[in-house]
PDB file of C-alpha atoms in Angstrom:
ATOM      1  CA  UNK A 784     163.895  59.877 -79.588  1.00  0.00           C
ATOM      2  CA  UNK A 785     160.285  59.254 -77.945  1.00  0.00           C
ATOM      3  CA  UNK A 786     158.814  55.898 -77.011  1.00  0.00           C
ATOM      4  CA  UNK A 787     155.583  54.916 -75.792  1.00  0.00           C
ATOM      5  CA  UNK A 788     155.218  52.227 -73.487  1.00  0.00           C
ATOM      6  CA  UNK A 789     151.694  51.094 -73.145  1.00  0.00           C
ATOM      7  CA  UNK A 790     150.198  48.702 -70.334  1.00  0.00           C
ATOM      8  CA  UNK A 791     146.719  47.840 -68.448  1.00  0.00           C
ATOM      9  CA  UNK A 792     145.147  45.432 -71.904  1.00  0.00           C
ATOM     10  CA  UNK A 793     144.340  41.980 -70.839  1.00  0.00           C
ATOM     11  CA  UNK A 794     140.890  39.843 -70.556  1.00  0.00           C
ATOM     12  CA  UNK A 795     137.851  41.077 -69.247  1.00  0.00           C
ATOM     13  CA  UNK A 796     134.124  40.113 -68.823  1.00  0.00           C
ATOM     14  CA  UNK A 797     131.686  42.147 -70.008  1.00  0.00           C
ATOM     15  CA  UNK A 798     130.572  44.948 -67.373  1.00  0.00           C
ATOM     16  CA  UNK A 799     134.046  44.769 -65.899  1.00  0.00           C
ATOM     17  CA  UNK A 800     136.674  47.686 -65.803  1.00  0.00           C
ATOM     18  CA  UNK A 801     140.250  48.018 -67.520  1.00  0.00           C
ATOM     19  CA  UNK A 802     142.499  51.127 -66.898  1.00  0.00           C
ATOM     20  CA  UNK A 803     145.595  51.645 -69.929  1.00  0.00           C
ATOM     21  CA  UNK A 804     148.418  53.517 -69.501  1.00  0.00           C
ATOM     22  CA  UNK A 805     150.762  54.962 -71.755  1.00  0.00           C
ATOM     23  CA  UNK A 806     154.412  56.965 -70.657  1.00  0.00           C
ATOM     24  CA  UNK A 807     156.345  58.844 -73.004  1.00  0.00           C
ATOM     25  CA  UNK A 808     160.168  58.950 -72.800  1.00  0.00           C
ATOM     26  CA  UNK A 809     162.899  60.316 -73.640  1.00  0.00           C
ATOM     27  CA  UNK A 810     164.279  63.860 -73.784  1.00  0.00           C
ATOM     28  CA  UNK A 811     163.787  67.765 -74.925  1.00  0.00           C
ATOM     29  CA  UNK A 812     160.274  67.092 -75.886  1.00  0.00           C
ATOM     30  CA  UNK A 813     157.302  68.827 -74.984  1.00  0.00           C
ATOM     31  CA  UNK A 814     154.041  66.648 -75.360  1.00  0.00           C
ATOM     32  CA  UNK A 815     150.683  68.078 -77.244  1.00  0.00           C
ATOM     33  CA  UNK A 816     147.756  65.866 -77.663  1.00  0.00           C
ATOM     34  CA  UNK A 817     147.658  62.790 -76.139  1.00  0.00           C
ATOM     35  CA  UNK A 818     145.283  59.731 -77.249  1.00  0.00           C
ATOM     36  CA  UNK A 819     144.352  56.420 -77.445  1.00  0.00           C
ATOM     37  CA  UNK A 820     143.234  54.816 -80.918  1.00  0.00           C
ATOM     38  CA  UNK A 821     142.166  51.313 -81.096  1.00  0.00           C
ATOM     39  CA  UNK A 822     141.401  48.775 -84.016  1.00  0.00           C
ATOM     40  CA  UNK A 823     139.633  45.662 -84.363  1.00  0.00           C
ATOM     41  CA  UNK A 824     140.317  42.803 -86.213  1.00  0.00           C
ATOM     42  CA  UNK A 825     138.844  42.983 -90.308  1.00  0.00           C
ATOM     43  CA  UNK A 826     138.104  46.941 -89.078  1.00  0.00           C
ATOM     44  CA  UNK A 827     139.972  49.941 -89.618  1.00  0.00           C
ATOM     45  CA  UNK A 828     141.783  52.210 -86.848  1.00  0.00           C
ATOM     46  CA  UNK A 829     139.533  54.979 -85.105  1.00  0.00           C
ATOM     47  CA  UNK A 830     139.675  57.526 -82.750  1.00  0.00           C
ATOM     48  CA  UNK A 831     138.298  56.055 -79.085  1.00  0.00           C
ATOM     49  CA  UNK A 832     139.508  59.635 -76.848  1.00  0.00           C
ATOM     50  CA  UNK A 833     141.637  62.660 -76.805  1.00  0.00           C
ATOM     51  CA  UNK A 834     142.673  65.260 -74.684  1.00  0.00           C
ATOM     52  CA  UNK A 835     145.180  67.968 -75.110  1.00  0.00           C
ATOM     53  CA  UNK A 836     147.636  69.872 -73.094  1.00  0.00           C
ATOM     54  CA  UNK A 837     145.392  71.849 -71.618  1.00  0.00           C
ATOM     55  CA  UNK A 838     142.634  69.436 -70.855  1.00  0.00           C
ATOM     56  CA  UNK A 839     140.288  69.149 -73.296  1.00  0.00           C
ATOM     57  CA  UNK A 840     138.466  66.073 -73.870  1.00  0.00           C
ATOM     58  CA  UNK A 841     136.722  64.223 -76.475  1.00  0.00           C
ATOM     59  CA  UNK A 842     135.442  60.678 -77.227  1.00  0.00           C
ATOM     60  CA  UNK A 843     133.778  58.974 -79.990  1.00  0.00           C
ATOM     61  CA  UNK A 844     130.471  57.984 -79.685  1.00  0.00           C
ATOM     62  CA  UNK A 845     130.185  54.858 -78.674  1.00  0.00           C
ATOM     63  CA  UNK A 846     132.315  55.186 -75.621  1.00  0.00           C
ATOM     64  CA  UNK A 847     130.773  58.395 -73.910  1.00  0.00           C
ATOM     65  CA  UNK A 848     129.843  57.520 -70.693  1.00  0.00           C
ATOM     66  CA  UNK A 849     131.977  54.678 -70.443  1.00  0.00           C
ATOM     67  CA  UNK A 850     135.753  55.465 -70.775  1.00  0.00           C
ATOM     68  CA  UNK A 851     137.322  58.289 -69.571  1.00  0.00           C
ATOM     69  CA  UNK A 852     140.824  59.987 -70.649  1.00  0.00           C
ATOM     70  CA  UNK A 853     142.990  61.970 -68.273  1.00  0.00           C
ATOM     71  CA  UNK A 854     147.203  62.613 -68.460  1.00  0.00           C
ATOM     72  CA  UNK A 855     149.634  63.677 -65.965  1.00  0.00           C
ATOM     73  CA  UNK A 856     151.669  66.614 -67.922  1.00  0.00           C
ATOM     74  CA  UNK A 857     154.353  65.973 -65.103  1.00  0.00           C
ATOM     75  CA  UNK A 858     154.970  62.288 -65.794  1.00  0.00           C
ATOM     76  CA  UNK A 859     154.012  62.425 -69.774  1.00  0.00           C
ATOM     77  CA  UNK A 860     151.031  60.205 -69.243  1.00  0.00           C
ATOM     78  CA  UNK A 861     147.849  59.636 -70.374  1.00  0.00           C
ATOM     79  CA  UNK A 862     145.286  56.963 -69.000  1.00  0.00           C
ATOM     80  CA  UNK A 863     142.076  55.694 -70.144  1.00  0.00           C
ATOM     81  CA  UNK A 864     139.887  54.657 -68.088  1.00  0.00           C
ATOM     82  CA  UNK A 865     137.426  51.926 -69.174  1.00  0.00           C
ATOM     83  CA  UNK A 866     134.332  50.708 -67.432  1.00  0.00           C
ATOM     84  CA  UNK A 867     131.062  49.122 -68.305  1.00  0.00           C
ATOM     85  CA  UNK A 868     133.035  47.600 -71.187  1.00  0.00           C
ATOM     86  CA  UNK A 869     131.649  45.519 -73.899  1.00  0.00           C
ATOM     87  CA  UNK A 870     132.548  42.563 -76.411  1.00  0.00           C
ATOM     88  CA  UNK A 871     132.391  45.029 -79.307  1.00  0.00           C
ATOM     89  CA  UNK A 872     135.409  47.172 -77.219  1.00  0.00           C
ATOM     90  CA  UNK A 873     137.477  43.859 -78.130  1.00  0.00           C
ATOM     91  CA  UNK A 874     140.698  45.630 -80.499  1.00  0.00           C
ATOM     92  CA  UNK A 875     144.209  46.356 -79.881  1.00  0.00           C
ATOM     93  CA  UNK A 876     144.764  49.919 -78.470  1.00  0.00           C
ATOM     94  CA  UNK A 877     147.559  52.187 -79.691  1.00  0.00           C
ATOM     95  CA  UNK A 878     148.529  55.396 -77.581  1.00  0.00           C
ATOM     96  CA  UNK A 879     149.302  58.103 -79.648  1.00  0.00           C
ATOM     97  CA  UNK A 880     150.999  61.581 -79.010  1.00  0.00           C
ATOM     98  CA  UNK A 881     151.766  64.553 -80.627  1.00  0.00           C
ATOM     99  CA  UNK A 882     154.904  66.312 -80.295  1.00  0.00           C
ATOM    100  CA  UNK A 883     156.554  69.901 -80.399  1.00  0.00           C
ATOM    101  CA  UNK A 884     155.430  72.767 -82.634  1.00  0.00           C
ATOM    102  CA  UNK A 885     154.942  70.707 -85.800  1.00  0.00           C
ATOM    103  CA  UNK A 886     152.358  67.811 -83.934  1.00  0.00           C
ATOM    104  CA  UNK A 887     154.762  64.961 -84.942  1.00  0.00           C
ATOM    105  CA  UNK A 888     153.163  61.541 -84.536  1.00  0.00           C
ATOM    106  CA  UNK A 889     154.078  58.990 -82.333  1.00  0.00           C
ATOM    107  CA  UNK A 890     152.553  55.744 -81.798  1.00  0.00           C
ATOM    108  CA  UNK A 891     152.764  53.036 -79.083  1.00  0.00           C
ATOM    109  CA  UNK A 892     153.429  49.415 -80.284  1.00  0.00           C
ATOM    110  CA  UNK A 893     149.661  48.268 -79.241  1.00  0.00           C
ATOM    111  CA  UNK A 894     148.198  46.218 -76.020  1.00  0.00           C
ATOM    112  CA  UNK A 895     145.387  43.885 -76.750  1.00  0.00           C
ATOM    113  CA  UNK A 896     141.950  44.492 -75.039  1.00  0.00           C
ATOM    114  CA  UNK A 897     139.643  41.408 -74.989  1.00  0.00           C
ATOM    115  CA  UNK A 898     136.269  41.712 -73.502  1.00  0.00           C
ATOM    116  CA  UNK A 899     134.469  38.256 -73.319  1.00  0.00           C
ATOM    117  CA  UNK A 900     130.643  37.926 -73.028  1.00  0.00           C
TER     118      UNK A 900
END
């Protein structure tokens, strides 16, 4: 009874800025962690940032310093902020959320990030 609806992907240069945004919907739900996961093509899927309810952040290495996550609690978003971005960021990003007291898993369908050189 949750869907994500992801937006922001498209073509970038290199150095330039993207911001994603996912919205959950739907009803009687309450939201835990909220994330963004990403996954190039031949690679596997990885962690790129999290943050739960309360705030707390973290990011795999490669993007400290460079993308920043944030959520609304209110509107049941998260964004992900994304600047200084490189050709190596190139993957499809999935939004992901936890729900309710057992963390049940939800996944967005995917928006394609493409960062040219």
């Amino acid at each position: 009874q949750v869907q994500l609806v992801e937006s922001g992907g498209g073509l970038v240069q290199a150095g330039g800025s993207l911001r994603l945004s996912c919205a959950a919907s739907g009803s009687g739900f309450s939201i835990n962690a909220m994330g963004w996961y990403r996954q190039a093509p031949g690679k596997q899927r990885e962690l790129v940032a999290r943050i739960t309810r309360g705030g707390i952040t973290n990011y795999t290495d490669s993007v400290k310093g460079r993308f920043t996550i944030s959520r609304d609690n209110a509107k049941n978003t998260v964004l992900l902020q994304m600047n200084s971005l490189k050709p190596e960021d190139t993957a499809v990003y999935y939004c992901h959320v936890a729900i309710g007291a057992y963390f049940r898993d939800y996944w967005g369908q995917g928006t394609q990030v493409t960062v040219s050189s």
